Amino acid sequence: QVQLVESGGGLVQPGGSLRLSCAASGIIFSINHMGWYRQGPGKERELVASIFNNGLTNYPDSVKGRFTISRDNAKKTVYLQMNSLKPEDTAVYYCNTNPPLPDYWGKGTPVTVSS
């Protein structure tokens, strides 16, 4: 059974930082490309960071230079370091493979950026 469990979200002021974690089980983690996704209020879910099984990373322009994705294959965990957070980063953040396994979205972890 695939499980993806996100943690680390919370309330943070603009300009602040958060580090999200996602623990995976039920998949051969090391061979999978992984991604962090987010869904803001009234918005479609979007991919905000991806890390390939060789460690290469990719980001959309909206977060490039502020977000950093990393992975620990031994712990089957993927991380998202978010710096210089903006109100528009407010969303529920999810991890999944990239492309995503549609039946295995976790509950996500909410991030609210507000003063």
PDB file of C-alpha atoms in Angstrom:
ATOM      1  CA  GLN A   1       0.000   0.000   0.000  1.00  0.00           C
ATOM      2  CA  VAL A   2       1.419   3.340  -1.066  1.00  0.00           C
ATOM      3  CA  GLN A   3       1.447   6.002   1.635  1.00  0.00           C
ATOM      4  CA  LEU A   4       2.669   9.571   1.364  1.00  0.00           C
ATOM      5  CA  VAL A   5       2.634  11.529   4.619  1.00  0.00           C
ATOM      6  CA  GLU A   6       3.401  15.219   4.557  1.00  0.00           C
ATOM      7  CA  SER A   7       4.359  17.327   7.575  1.00  0.00           C
ATOM      8  CA  GLY A   8       5.938  20.622   8.548  1.00  0.00           C
ATOM      9  CA  GLY A   9       3.357  23.154   7.443  1.00  0.00           C
ATOM     10  CA  GLY A  10       2.065  26.005   9.538  1.00  0.00           C
ATOM     11  CA  LEU A  11       1.522  29.733   9.838  1.00  0.00           C
ATOM     12  CA  VAL A  12       4.455  31.935   8.891  1.00  0.00           C
ATOM     13  CA  GLN A  13       4.919  35.640   8.276  1.00  0.00           C
ATOM     14  CA  PRO A  14       5.853  36.957   4.825  1.00  0.00           C
ATOM     15  CA  GLY A  15       9.570  36.559   4.315  1.00  0.00           C
ATOM     16  CA  GLY A  16       9.724  33.587   6.641  1.00  0.00           C
ATOM     17  CA  SER A  17      10.790  30.002   6.048  1.00  0.00           C
ATOM     18  CA  LEU A  18       9.402  26.522   6.468  1.00  0.00           C
ATOM     19  CA  ARG A  19      10.737  23.056   5.798  1.00  0.00           C
ATOM     20  CA  LEU A  20       8.273  20.417   4.678  1.00  0.00           C
ATOM     21  CA  SER A  21       8.869  16.686   4.855  1.00  0.00           C
ATOM     22  CA  CYS A  22       7.189  13.783   3.108  1.00  0.00           C
ATOM     23  CA  ALA A  23       7.671  10.195   4.174  1.00  0.00           C
ATOM     24  CA  ALA A  24       6.928   7.609   1.510  1.00  0.00           C
ATOM     25  CA  SER A  25       6.191   3.922   1.843  1.00  0.00           C
ATOM     26  CA  GLY A  26       4.966   1.220  -0.476  1.00  0.00           C
ATOM     27  CA  ILE A  27       7.048   2.419  -3.434  1.00  0.00           C
ATOM     28  CA  ILE A  28      10.611   1.792  -4.549  1.00  0.00           C
ATOM     29  CA  PHE A  29      11.497   5.305  -3.526  1.00  0.00           C
ATOM     30  CA  SER A  30      14.994   5.504  -4.985  1.00  0.00           C
ATOM     31  CA  ILE A  31      13.910   4.930  -8.584  1.00  0.00           C
ATOM     32  CA  ASN A  32      10.989   7.319  -8.520  1.00  0.00           C
ATOM     33  CA  HIS A  33      11.024  10.933  -9.566  1.00  0.00           C
ATOM     34  CA  MET A  34       9.322  12.895  -6.804  1.00  0.00           C
ATOM     35  CA  GLY A  35       7.512  16.195  -6.666  1.00  0.00           C
ATOM     36  CA  TRP A  36       5.970  18.715  -4.330  1.00  0.00           C
ATOM     37  CA  TYR A  37       2.607  20.071  -5.398  1.00  0.00           C
ATOM     38  CA  ARG A  38       0.328  22.694  -3.930  1.00  0.00           C
ATOM     39  CA  GLN A  39      -3.287  23.720  -4.179  1.00  0.00           C
ATOM     40  CA  GLY A  40      -4.169  27.237  -3.150  1.00  0.00           C
ATOM     41  CA  PRO A  41      -7.682  28.490  -2.349  1.00  0.00           C
ATOM     42  CA  GLY A  42      -9.793  28.315  -5.491  1.00  0.00           C
ATOM     43  CA  LYS A  43      -6.856  27.151  -7.596  1.00  0.00           C
ATOM     44  CA  GLU A  44      -5.829  24.018  -9.444  1.00  0.00           C
ATOM     45  CA  ARG A  45      -3.166  21.799  -7.956  1.00  0.00           C
ATOM     46  CA  GLU A  46       0.253  22.709  -9.381  1.00  0.00           C
ATOM     47  CA  LEU A  47       3.729  21.221  -9.339  1.00  0.00           C
ATOM     48  CA  VAL A  48       6.141  23.495  -7.481  1.00  0.00           C
ATOM     49  CA  ALA A  49       9.289  21.395  -7.293  1.00  0.00           C
ATOM     50  CA  SER A  50      10.531  18.152  -8.736  1.00  0.00           C
ATOM     51  CA  ILE A  51      13.556  15.990  -8.104  1.00  0.00           C
ATOM     52  CA  PHE A  52      14.537  13.205 -10.430  1.00  0.00           C
ATOM     53  CA  ASN A  53      15.961   9.899  -9.318  1.00  0.00           C
ATOM     54  CA  ASN A  54      19.431  11.154 -10.280  1.00  0.00           C
ATOM     55  CA  GLY A  55      19.082  14.201  -8.030  1.00  0.00           C
ATOM     56  CA  LEU A  56      18.446  16.810 -10.696  1.00  0.00           C
ATOM     57  CA  THR A  57      15.826  19.365  -9.712  1.00  0.00           C
ATOM     58  CA  ASN A  58      13.396  21.619 -11.490  1.00  0.00           C
ATOM     59  CA  TYR A  59      11.184  24.524 -10.399  1.00  0.00           C
ATOM     60  CA  PRO A  60       8.652  26.842 -11.992  1.00  0.00           C
ATOM     61  CA  ASP A  61       9.584  30.509 -12.135  1.00  0.00           C
ATOM     62  CA  SER A  62       7.120  31.324  -9.342  1.00  0.00           C
ATOM     63  CA  VAL A  63       9.305  29.596  -6.724  1.00  0.00           C
ATOM     64  CA  LYS A  64      12.722  29.388  -8.371  1.00  0.00           C
ATOM     65  CA  GLY A  65      15.408  30.742  -6.072  1.00  0.00           C
ATOM     66  CA  ARG A  66      13.162  30.475  -3.011  1.00  0.00           C
ATOM     67  CA  PHE A  67      12.264  26.784  -2.797  1.00  0.00           C
ATOM     68  CA  THR A  68      14.691  23.863  -2.658  1.00  0.00           C
ATOM     69  CA  ILE A  69      13.672  20.232  -2.998  1.00  0.00           C
ATOM     70  CA  SER A  70      15.884  17.432  -1.710  1.00  0.00           C
ATOM     71  CA  ARG A  71      15.593  13.744  -1.017  1.00  0.00           C
ATOM     72  CA  ASP A  72      17.013  11.124   1.328  1.00  0.00           C
ATOM     73  CA  ASN A  73      16.642   7.749  -0.347  1.00  0.00           C
ATOM     74  CA  ALA A  74      17.698   5.868   2.783  1.00  0.00           C
ATOM     75  CA  LYS A  75      14.875   7.479   4.749  1.00  0.00           C
ATOM     76  CA  LYS A  76      12.454   7.420   1.797  1.00  0.00           C
ATOM     77  CA  THR A  77      11.798  11.071   2.487  1.00  0.00           C
ATOM     78  CA  VAL A  78      11.581  14.136   0.290  1.00  0.00           C
ATOM     79  CA  TYR A  79      11.936  17.663   1.661  1.00  0.00           C
ATOM     80  CA  LEU A  80      10.946  21.135   0.549  1.00  0.00           C
ATOM     81  CA  GLN A  81      12.813  24.077   2.022  1.00  0.00           C
ATOM     82  CA  MET A  82      10.785  27.218   1.450  1.00  0.00           C
ATOM     83  CA  ASN A  83      12.378  30.614   2.011  1.00  0.00           C
ATOM     84  CA  SER A  84      11.222  34.183   1.411  1.00  0.00           C
ATOM     85  CA  LEU A  85       7.633  33.031   1.620  1.00  0.00           C
ATOM     86  CA  LYS A  86       4.928  35.202   0.119  1.00  0.00           C
ATOM     87  CA  PRO A  87       1.174  35.356   0.802  1.00  0.00           C
ATOM     88  CA  GLU A  88       0.596  33.783  -2.614  1.00  0.00           C
ATOM     89  CA  ASP A  89       2.445  30.675  -1.408  1.00  0.00           C
ATOM     90  CA  THR A  90      -0.501  29.965   0.896  1.00  0.00           C
ATOM     91  CA  ALA A  91      -1.781  26.503  -0.049  1.00  0.00           C
ATOM     92  CA  VAL A  92      -2.012  22.901   0.987  1.00  0.00           C
ATOM     93  CA  TYR A  93       1.231  21.208  -0.004  1.00  0.00           C
ATOM     94  CA  TYR A  94       1.385  17.597  -1.153  1.00  0.00           C
ATOM     95  CA  CYS A  95       4.101  15.269  -2.289  1.00  0.00           C
ATOM     96  CA  ASN A  96       3.731  12.537  -4.858  1.00  0.00           C
ATOM     97  CA  THR A  97       5.712  10.905  -7.571  1.00  0.00           C
ATOM     98  CA  ASN A  98       6.247  12.909 -10.753  1.00  0.00           C
ATOM     99  CA  PRO A  99       4.093  12.263 -12.667  1.00  0.00           C
ATOM    100  CA  PRO A 100       1.748  11.714  -9.739  1.00  0.00           C
ATOM    101  CA  LEU A 101       0.055   8.491  -8.699  1.00  0.00           C
ATOM    102  CA  PRO A 102      -3.548   9.725  -8.856  1.00  0.00           C
ATOM    103  CA  ASP A 103      -4.964   7.320  -6.283  1.00  0.00           C
ATOM    104  CA  TYR A 104      -2.370   7.975  -3.595  1.00  0.00           C
ATOM    105  CA  TRP A 105      -2.502  11.646  -2.711  1.00  0.00           C
ATOM    106  CA  GLY A 106      -1.872  12.182   0.987  1.00  0.00           C
ATOM    107  CA  LYS A 107      -3.707  14.639   3.221  1.00  0.00           C
ATOM    108  CA  GLY A 108      -1.150  17.341   2.555  1.00  0.00           C
ATOM    109  CA  THR A 109       0.209  19.900   4.967  1.00  0.00           C
ATOM    110  CA  PRO A 110      -1.259  23.413   5.038  1.00  0.00           C
ATOM    111  CA  VAL A 111       0.957  26.462   4.718  1.00  0.00           C
ATOM    112  CA  THR A 112      -0.414  29.912   5.511  1.00  0.00           C
ATOM    113  CA  VAL A 113       1.697  32.974   4.838  1.00  0.00           C
ATOM    114  CA  SER A 114       0.197  35.955   6.577  1.00  0.00           C
ATOM    115  CA  SER A 115       1.114  38.816   8.867  1.00  0.00           C
TER     116      SER A 115
END
